[in-house]
């Protein structure tokens, strides 16, 4: 490796490390959540320079975060039939974390996916390569058990360009609806 390539690589790694250190989320699990009612909406319009926080998230379950486990299980999450809930994942493409719902999804008889949304704090917007929180929102339909599997495309997809065998690949949430 020539000197220029070595210095460029070192500079890139230093930048990623600094970004990762500055992109840590220090909020409490429900700080991103607006009212838990599905029909709620913001009372005022957001300023043009800020993204509105997602609404209609229901109970927010914050993922515990990075683990050295390539595939890990969380939960069980216990929810009531008819309840809306979200799983909040830290997402940062520059830190090689890009979460999506894996196929097959949760049992359609037990849960319904309502949608996905994201929120980025003002500080995260200022940072080059700043991350955000991605919310996966579901509605519990009837009593039963199912799994929600979230996959990191960088950890699982060798064609993603940032693949590394050491990155987390999946997080599986066991969900019980009562």
JSON list of C-alpha atoms in Angstrom, two decimals:
[
{"chain": "A", "resi": 1, "resn": "UNK", "atom": "CA", "xyz": [0.00, 0.00, 0.00]},
{"chain": "A", "resi": 2, "resn": "UNK", "atom": "CA", "xyz": [1.57, 3.31, -1.00]},
{"chain": "A", "resi": 3, "resn": "UNK", "atom": "CA", "xyz": [1.91, 6.23, 1.44]},
{"chain": "A", "resi": 4, "resn": "UNK", "atom": "CA", "xyz": [-0.92, 8.25, -0.13]},
{"chain": "A", "resi": 5, "resn": "UNK", "atom": "CA", "xyz": [-3.38, 5.35, 0.10]},
{"chain": "A", "resi": 6, "resn": "UNK", "atom": "CA", "xyz": [-2.31, 4.58, 3.67]},
{"chain": "A", "resi": 7, "resn": "UNK", "atom": "CA", "xyz": [-2.76, 8.22, 4.77]},
{"chain": "A", "resi": 8, "resn": "UNK", "atom": "CA", "xyz": [-6.12, 8.47, 3.01]},
{"chain": "A", "resi": 9, "resn": "UNK", "atom": "CA", "xyz": [-7.33, 5.29, 4.69]},
{"chain": "A", "resi": 10, "resn": "UNK", "atom": "CA", "xyz": [-6.17, 6.52, 8.10]},
{"chain": "A", "resi": 11, "resn": "UNK", "atom": "CA", "xyz": [-7.94, 9.85, 7.57]},
{"chain": "A", "resi": 12, "resn": "UNK", "atom": "CA", "xyz": [-11.16, 8.12, 6.51]},
{"chain": "A", "resi": 13, "resn": "UNK", "atom": "CA", "xyz": [-11.11, 5.81, 9.53]},
{"chain": "A", "resi": 14, "resn": "UNK", "atom": "CA", "xyz": [-10.46, 8.74, 11.88]},
{"chain": "A", "resi": 15, "resn": "UNK", "atom": "CA", "xyz": [-13.41, 10.64, 10.37]},
{"chain": "A", "resi": 16, "resn": "UNK", "atom": "CA", "xyz": [-15.71, 7.64, 10.77]},
{"chain": "A", "resi": 17, "resn": "UNK", "atom": "CA", "xyz": [-14.62, 7.16, 14.37]},
{"chain": "A", "resi": 18, "resn": "UNK", "atom": "CA", "xyz": [-15.25, 10.83, 15.15]},
{"chain": "A", "resi": 19, "resn": "UNK", "atom": "CA", "xyz": [-18.64, 10.68, 13.48]},
{"chain": "A", "resi": 20, "resn": "UNK", "atom": "CA", "xyz": [-19.61, 7.54, 15.37]},
{"chain": "A", "resi": 21, "resn": "UNK", "atom": "CA", "xyz": [-18.58, 9.18, 18.64]},
{"chain": "A", "resi": 22, "resn": "UNK", "atom": "CA", "xyz": [-20.65, 12.27, 17.87]},
{"chain": "A", "resi": 23, "resn": "UNK", "atom": "CA", "xyz": [-23.68, 10.37, 16.57]},
{"chain": "A", "resi": 24, "resn": "UNK", "atom": "CA", "xyz": [-24.56, 8.49, 19.74]},
{"chain": "A", "resi": 25, "resn": "UNK", "atom": "CA", "xyz": [-28.17, 8.92, 20.78]},
{"chain": "A", "resi": 26, "resn": "UNK", "atom": "CA", "xyz": [-28.48, 10.04, 24.38]},
{"chain": "A", "resi": 27, "resn": "UNK", "atom": "CA", "xyz": [-32.25, 10.38, 24.43]},
{"chain": "A", "resi": 28, "resn": "UNK", "atom": "CA", "xyz": [-34.63, 8.32, 26.49]},
{"chain": "A", "resi": 29, "resn": "UNK", "atom": "CA", "xyz": [-36.68, 5.69, 24.63]},
{"chain": "A", "resi": 30, "resn": "UNK", "atom": "CA", "xyz": [-39.88, 7.73, 24.42]},
{"chain": "A", "resi": 31, "resn": "UNK", "atom": "CA", "xyz": [-38.28, 11.14, 23.88]},
{"chain": "A", "resi": 32, "resn": "UNK", "atom": "CA", "xyz": [-38.73, 10.80, 20.10]},
{"chain": "A", "resi": 33, "resn": "UNK", "atom": "CA", "xyz": [-42.33, 9.70, 20.45]},
{"chain": "A", "resi": 34, "resn": "UNK", "atom": "CA", "xyz": [-45.25, 12.04, 20.07]},
{"chain": "A", "resi": 35, "resn": "UNK", "atom": "CA", "xyz": [-48.59, 11.21, 21.68]},
{"chain": "A", "resi": 36, "resn": "UNK", "atom": "CA", "xyz": [-49.42, 7.52, 21.56]},
{"chain": "A", "resi": 37, "resn": "UNK", "atom": "CA", "xyz": [-52.76, 7.97, 19.81]},
{"chain": "A", "resi": 38, "resn": "UNK", "atom": "CA", "xyz": [-52.76, 6.86, 16.20]},
{"chain": "A", "resi": 39, "resn": "UNK", "atom": "CA", "xyz": [-54.96, 9.79, 15.24]},
{"chain": "A", "resi": 40, "resn": "UNK", "atom": "CA", "xyz": [-52.77, 12.47, 16.80]},
{"chain": "A", "resi": 41, "resn": "UNK", "atom": "CA", "xyz": [-51.12, 15.08, 14.66]},
{"chain": "A", "resi": 42, "resn": "UNK", "atom": "CA", "xyz": [-48.70, 17.93, 15.39]},
{"chain": "A", "resi": 43, "resn": "UNK", "atom": "CA", "xyz": [-50.41, 21.07, 16.67]},
{"chain": "A", "resi": 44, "resn": "UNK", "atom": "CA", "xyz": [-48.08, 23.40, 14.82]},
{"chain": "A", "resi": 45, "resn": "UNK", "atom": "CA", "xyz": [-46.23, 23.10, 11.57]},
{"chain": "A", "resi": 46, "resn": "UNK", "atom": "CA", "xyz": [-42.50, 22.42, 11.81]},
{"chain": "A", "resi": 47, "resn": "UNK", "atom": "CA", "xyz": [-39.97, 24.99, 10.76]},
{"chain": "A", "resi": 48, "resn": "UNK", "atom": "CA", "xyz": [-38.68, 24.50, 7.22]},
{"chain": "A", "resi": 49, "resn": "UNK", "atom": "CA", "xyz": [-35.22, 23.57, 8.50]},
{"chain": "A", "resi": 50, "resn": "UNK", "atom": "CA", "xyz": [-36.38, 20.71, 10.74]},
{"chain": "A", "resi": 51, "resn": "UNK", "atom": "CA", "xyz": [-38.06, 17.40, 10.09]},
{"chain": "A", "resi": 52, "resn": "UNK", "atom": "CA", "xyz": [-41.14, 16.77, 12.20]},
{"chain": "A", "resi": 53, "resn": "UNK", "atom": "CA", "xyz": [-40.94, 13.98, 14.74]},
{"chain": "A", "resi": 54, "resn": "UNK", "atom": "CA", "xyz": [-42.96, 10.97, 13.63]},
{"chain": "A", "resi": 55, "resn": "UNK", "atom": "CA", "xyz": [-46.46, 10.71, 15.10]},
{"chain": "A", "resi": 56, "resn": "UNK", "atom": "CA", "xyz": [-48.65, 7.71, 15.77]},
{"chain": "A", "resi": 57, "resn": "UNK", "atom": "CA", "xyz": [-45.78, 5.55, 16.99]},
{"chain": "A", "resi": 58, "resn": "UNK", "atom": "CA", "xyz": [-47.62, 4.10, 19.97]},
{"chain": "A", "resi": 59, "resn": "UNK", "atom": "CA", "xyz": [-45.36, 2.62, 22.62]},
{"chain": "A", "resi": 60, "resn": "UNK", "atom": "CA", "xyz": [-41.73, 2.96, 21.48]},
{"chain": "A", "resi": 61, "resn": "UNK", "atom": "CA", "xyz": [-39.30, 0.14, 22.24]},
{"chain": "A", "resi": 62, "resn": "UNK", "atom": "CA", "xyz": [-35.74, 1.46, 21.85]},
{"chain": "A", "resi": 63, "resn": "UNK", "atom": "CA", "xyz": [-33.29, -1.15, 20.58]},
{"chain": "A", "resi": 64, "resn": "UNK", "atom": "CA", "xyz": [-30.52, -1.61, 23.16]},
{"chain": "A", "resi": 65, "resn": "UNK", "atom": "CA", "xyz": [-27.95, -0.84, 20.50]},
{"chain": "A", "resi": 66, "resn": "UNK", "atom": "CA", "xyz": [-24.76, -2.29, 19.18]},
{"chain": "A", "resi": 67, "resn": "UNK", "atom": "CA", "xyz": [-23.73, -5.76, 20.20]},
{"chain": "A", "resi": 68, "resn": "UNK", "atom": "CA", "xyz": [-20.91, -7.96, 19.00]},
{"chain": "A", "resi": 69, "resn": "UNK", "atom": "CA", "xyz": [-23.50, -10.68, 18.36]},
{"chain": "A", "resi": 70, "resn": "UNK", "atom": "CA", "xyz": [-24.01, -11.04, 14.63]},
{"chain": "A", "resi": 71, "resn": "UNK", "atom": "CA", "xyz": [-27.57, -12.29, 15.16]},
{"chain": "A", "resi": 72, "resn": "UNK", "atom": "CA", "xyz": [-29.27, -11.43, 18.43]},
{"chain": "A", "resi": 73, "resn": "UNK", "atom": "CA", "xyz": [-32.70, -11.85, 19.98]},
{"chain": "A", "resi": 74, "resn": "UNK", "atom": "CA", "xyz": [-34.57, -9.27, 22.04]},
{"chain": "A", "resi": 75, "resn": "UNK", "atom": "CA", "xyz": [-37.81, -9.37, 23.94]},
{"chain": "A", "resi": 76, "resn": "UNK", "atom": "CA", "xyz": [-40.25, -10.70, 24.46]},
{"chain": "A", "resi": 77, "resn": "UNK", "atom": "CA", "xyz": [-42.32, -7.60, 23.83]},
{"chain": "A", "resi": 78, "resn": "UNK", "atom": "CA", "xyz": [-45.81, -8.00, 25.26]},
{"chain": "A", "resi": 79, "resn": "UNK", "atom": "CA", "xyz": [-48.56, -5.85, 23.77]},
{"chain": "A", "resi": 80, "resn": "UNK", "atom": "CA", "xyz": [-52.35, -5.78, 23.95]},
{"chain": "A", "resi": 81, "resn": "UNK", "atom": "CA", "xyz": [-54.58, -6.59, 21.02]},
{"chain": "A", "resi": 82, "resn": "UNK", "atom": "CA", "xyz": [-55.34, -3.34, 19.19]},
{"chain": "A", "resi": 83, "resn": "UNK", "atom": "CA", "xyz": [-52.22, -1.62, 20.54]},
{"chain": "A", "resi": 84, "resn": "UNK", "atom": "CA", "xyz": [-49.81, 0.25, 18.25]},
{"chain": "A", "resi": 85, "resn": "UNK", "atom": "CA", "xyz": [-46.10, 0.01, 18.99]},
{"chain": "A", "resi": 86, "resn": "UNK", "atom": "CA", "xyz": [-42.79, 0.84, 17.35]},
{"chain": "A", "resi": 87, "resn": "UNK", "atom": "CA", "xyz": [-39.26, -0.49, 17.45]},
{"chain": "A", "resi": 88, "resn": "UNK", "atom": "CA", "xyz": [-36.66, 2.29, 17.26]},
{"chain": "A", "resi": 89, "resn": "UNK", "atom": "CA", "xyz": [-33.35, 1.38, 15.63]},
{"chain": "A", "resi": 90, "resn": "UNK", "atom": "CA", "xyz": [-30.31, 3.64, 15.33]},
{"chain": "A", "resi": 91, "resn": "UNK", "atom": "CA", "xyz": [-29.49, 3.97, 11.66]},
{"chain": "A", "resi": 92, "resn": "UNK", "atom": "CA", "xyz": [-26.33, 5.42, 10.21]},
{"chain": "A", "resi": 93, "resn": "UNK", "atom": "CA", "xyz": [-25.21, 4.54, 6.71]},
{"chain": "A", "resi": 94, "resn": "UNK", "atom": "CA", "xyz": [-21.71, 5.94, 7.29]},
{"chain": "A", "resi": 95, "resn": "UNK", "atom": "CA", "xyz": [-21.37, 3.64, 10.33]},
{"chain": "A", "resi": 96, "resn": "UNK", "atom": "CA", "xyz": [-22.70, 0.75, 8.23]},
{"chain": "A", "resi": 97, "resn": "UNK", "atom": "CA", "xyz": [-26.07, 0.36, 9.94]},
{"chain": "A", "resi": 98, "resn": "UNK", "atom": "CA", "xyz": [-29.00, 0.21, 7.50]},
{"chain": "A", "resi": 99, "resn": "UNK", "atom": "CA", "xyz": [-32.00, -1.60, 9.05]},
{"chain": "A", "resi": 100, "resn": "UNK", "atom": "CA", "xyz": [-35.03, -2.99, 7.22]},
{"chain": "A", "resi": 101, "resn": "UNK", "atom": "CA", "xyz": [-37.79, -5.49, 7.94]},
{"chain": "A", "resi": 102, "resn": "UNK", "atom": "CA", "xyz": [-36.64, -8.95, 6.86]},
{"chain": "A", "resi": 103, "resn": "UNK", "atom": "CA", "xyz": [-38.80, -11.36, 4.86]},
{"chain": "A", "resi": 104, "resn": "UNK", "atom": "CA", "xyz": [-40.92, -13.14, 5.79]},
{"chain": "A", "resi": 105, "resn": "UNK", "atom": "CA", "xyz": [-42.40, -10.49, 8.04]},
{"chain": "A", "resi": 106, "resn": "UNK", "atom": "CA", "xyz": [-44.30, -11.15, 11.25]},
{"chain": "A", "resi": 107, "resn": "UNK", "atom": "CA", "xyz": [-47.45, -13.28, 11.17]},
{"chain": "A", "resi": 108, "resn": "UNK", "atom": "CA", "xyz": [-50.16, -11.28, 9.40]},
{"chain": "A", "resi": 109, "resn": "UNK", "atom": "CA", "xyz": [-52.75, -12.89, 11.69]},
{"chain": "A", "resi": 110, "resn": "UNK", "atom": "CA", "xyz": [-51.05, -11.41, 14.78]},
{"chain": "A", "resi": 111, "resn": "UNK", "atom": "CA", "xyz": [-49.44, -8.11, 13.65]},
{"chain": "A", "resi": 112, "resn": "UNK", "atom": "CA", "xyz": [-49.93, -5.58, 10.89]},
{"chain": "A", "resi": 113, "resn": "UNK", "atom": "CA", "xyz": [-47.05, -3.37, 9.76]},
{"chain": "A", "resi": 114, "resn": "UNK", "atom": "CA", "xyz": [-48.29, 0.23, 9.90]},
{"chain": "A", "resi": 115, "resn": "UNK", "atom": "CA", "xyz": [-45.20, 1.83, 8.41]},
{"chain": "A", "resi": 116, "resn": "UNK", "atom": "CA", "xyz": [-41.67, 3.13, 8.79]},
{"chain": "A", "resi": 117, "resn": "UNK", "atom": "CA", "xyz": [-40.55, 6.62, 9.71]},
{"chain": "A", "resi": 118, "resn": "UNK", "atom": "CA", "xyz": [-37.38, 8.33, 10.86]},
{"chain": "A", "resi": 119, "resn": "UNK", "atom": "CA", "xyz": [-36.27, 11.21, 13.01]},
{"chain": "A", "resi": 120, "resn": "UNK", "atom": "CA", "xyz": [-32.99, 13.10, 13.03]},
{"chain": "A", "resi": 121, "resn": "UNK", "atom": "CA", "xyz": [-32.13, 15.52, 15.82]},
{"chain": "A", "resi": 122, "resn": "UNK", "atom": "CA", "xyz": [-30.83, 19.00, 15.02]},
{"chain": "A", "resi": 123, "resn": "UNK", "atom": "CA", "xyz": [-27.36, 17.89, 16.19]},
{"chain": "A", "resi": 124, "resn": "UNK", "atom": "CA", "xyz": [-27.42, 14.83, 13.93]},
{"chain": "A", "resi": 125, "resn": "UNK", "atom": "CA", "xyz": [-28.31, 17.07, 10.99]},
{"chain": "A", "resi": 126, "resn": "UNK", "atom": "CA", "xyz": [-25.23, 19.21, 11.64]},
{"chain": "A", "resi": 127, "resn": "UNK", "atom": "CA", "xyz": [-22.86, 16.25, 11.54]},
{"chain": "A", "resi": 128, "resn": "UNK", "atom": "CA", "xyz": [-21.45, 14.99, 8.28]},
{"chain": "A", "resi": 129, "resn": "UNK", "atom": "CA", "xyz": [-22.56, 11.37, 8.15]},
{"chain": "A", "resi": 130, "resn": "UNK", "atom": "CA", "xyz": [-24.92, 11.90, 11.10]},
{"chain": "A", "resi": 131, "resn": "UNK", "atom": "CA", "xyz": [-27.33, 9.10, 11.80]},
{"chain": "A", "resi": 132, "resn": "UNK", "atom": "CA", "xyz": [-30.98, 9.04, 12.72]},
{"chain": "A", "resi": 133, "resn": "UNK", "atom": "CA", "xyz": [-33.54, 6.87, 14.47]},
{"chain": "A", "resi": 134, "resn": "UNK", "atom": "CA", "xyz": [-35.67, 4.65, 12.26]},
{"chain": "A", "resi": 135, "resn": "UNK", "atom": "CA", "xyz": [-39.06, 3.54, 13.60]},
{"chain": "A", "resi": 136, "resn": "UNK", "atom": "CA", "xyz": [-40.77, 0.32, 12.52]},
{"chain": "A", "resi": 137, "resn": "UNK", "atom": "CA", "xyz": [-44.42, 0.65, 13.56]},
{"chain": "A", "resi": 138, "resn": "UNK", "atom": "CA", "xyz": [-46.89, -2.22, 14.00]},
{"chain": "A", "resi": 139, "resn": "UNK", "atom": "CA", "xyz": [-50.44, -2.77, 15.21]},
{"chain": "A", "resi": 140, "resn": "UNK", "atom": "CA", "xyz": [-51.32, -5.84, 17.29]},
{"chain": "A", "resi": 141, "resn": "UNK", "atom": "CA", "xyz": [-54.33, -7.55, 15.72]},
{"chain": "A", "resi": 142, "resn": "UNK", "atom": "CA", "xyz": [-55.16, -10.54, 17.92]},
{"chain": "A", "resi": 143, "resn": "UNK", "atom": "CA", "xyz": [-53.67, -12.76, 20.63]},
{"chain": "A", "resi": 144, "resn": "UNK", "atom": "CA", "xyz": [-50.73, -14.87, 19.55]},
{"chain": "A", "resi": 145, "resn": "UNK", "atom": "CA", "xyz": [-46.96, -14.95, 19.20]},
{"chain": "A", "resi": 146, "resn": "UNK", "atom": "CA", "xyz": [-44.76, -13.92, 16.30]},
{"chain": "A", "resi": 147, "resn": "UNK", "atom": "CA", "xyz": [-41.31, -12.59, 15.46]},
{"chain": "A", "resi": 148, "resn": "UNK", "atom": "CA", "xyz": [-40.13, -9.36, 13.93]},
{"chain": "A", "resi": 149, "resn": "UNK", "atom": "CA", "xyz": [-36.75, -9.74, 12.25]},
{"chain": "A", "resi": 150, "resn": "UNK", "atom": "CA", "xyz": [-34.81, -6.60, 11.33]},
{"chain": "A", "resi": 151, "resn": "UNK", "atom": "CA", "xyz": [-31.86, -7.04, 9.00]},
{"chain": "A", "resi": 152, "resn": "UNK", "atom": "CA", "xyz": [-28.82, -4.82, 8.54]},
{"chain": "A", "resi": 153, "resn": "UNK", "atom": "CA", "xyz": [-28.22, -4.73, 4.79]},
{"chain": "A", "resi": 154, "resn": "UNK", "atom": "CA", "xyz": [-24.54, -4.02, 5.34]},
{"chain": "A", "resi": 155, "resn": "UNK", "atom": "CA", "xyz": [-24.23, -7.04, 7.60]},
{"chain": "A", "resi": 156, "resn": "UNK", "atom": "CA", "xyz": [-26.15, -9.42, 5.36]},
{"chain": "A", "resi": 157, "resn": "UNK", "atom": "CA", "xyz": [-25.79, -8.23, 1.77]},
{"chain": "A", "resi": 158, "resn": "UNK", "atom": "CA", "xyz": [-22.37, -8.88, 0.25]},
{"chain": "A", "resi": 159, "resn": "UNK", "atom": "CA", "xyz": [-23.27, -6.62, -2.69]},
{"chain": "A", "resi": 160, "resn": "UNK", "atom": "CA", "xyz": [-24.03, -3.62, -0.42]},
{"chain": "A", "resi": 161, "resn": "UNK", "atom": "CA", "xyz": [-20.49, -2.30, -0.71]},
{"chain": "A", "resi": 162, "resn": "UNK", "atom": "CA", "xyz": [-19.92, -1.96, 3.03]},
{"chain": "A", "resi": 163, "resn": "UNK", "atom": "CA", "xyz": [-20.28, -5.64, 3.88]},
{"chain": "A", "resi": 164, "resn": "UNK", "atom": "CA", "xyz": [-18.18, -6.94, 6.73]},
{"chain": "A", "resi": 165, "resn": "UNK", "atom": "CA", "xyz": [-18.52, -10.35, 8.37]},
{"chain": "A", "resi": 166, "resn": "UNK", "atom": "CA", "xyz": [-18.11, -8.62, 11.77]},
{"chain": "A", "resi": 167, "resn": "UNK", "atom": "CA", "xyz": [-21.18, -6.33, 11.46]},
{"chain": "A", "resi": 168, "resn": "UNK", "atom": "CA", "xyz": [-24.46, -7.16, 13.20]},
{"chain": "A", "resi": 169, "resn": "UNK", "atom": "CA", "xyz": [-26.74, -8.92, 10.72]},
{"chain": "A", "resi": 170, "resn": "UNK", "atom": "CA", "xyz": [-30.12, -9.39, 12.36]},
{"chain": "A", "resi": 171, "resn": "UNK", "atom": "CA", "xyz": [-32.10, -8.45, 15.46]},
{"chain": "A", "resi": 172, "resn": "UNK", "atom": "CA", "xyz": [-35.10, -10.66, 16.20]},
{"chain": "A", "resi": 173, "resn": "UNK", "atom": "CA", "xyz": [-37.86, -9.36, 18.46]},
{"chain": "A", "resi": 174, "resn": "UNK", "atom": "CA", "xyz": [-40.20, -11.94, 19.96]},
{"chain": "A", "resi": 175, "resn": "UNK", "atom": "CA", "xyz": [-43.67, -10.43, 20.29]},
{"chain": "A", "resi": 176, "resn": "UNK", "atom": "CA", "xyz": [-46.56, -11.74, 22.38]},
{"chain": "A", "resi": 177, "resn": "UNK", "atom": "CA", "xyz": [-50.00, -10.21, 21.83]},
{"chain": "A", "resi": 178, "resn": "UNK", "atom": "CA", "xyz": [-52.49, -10.70, 24.68]}
]
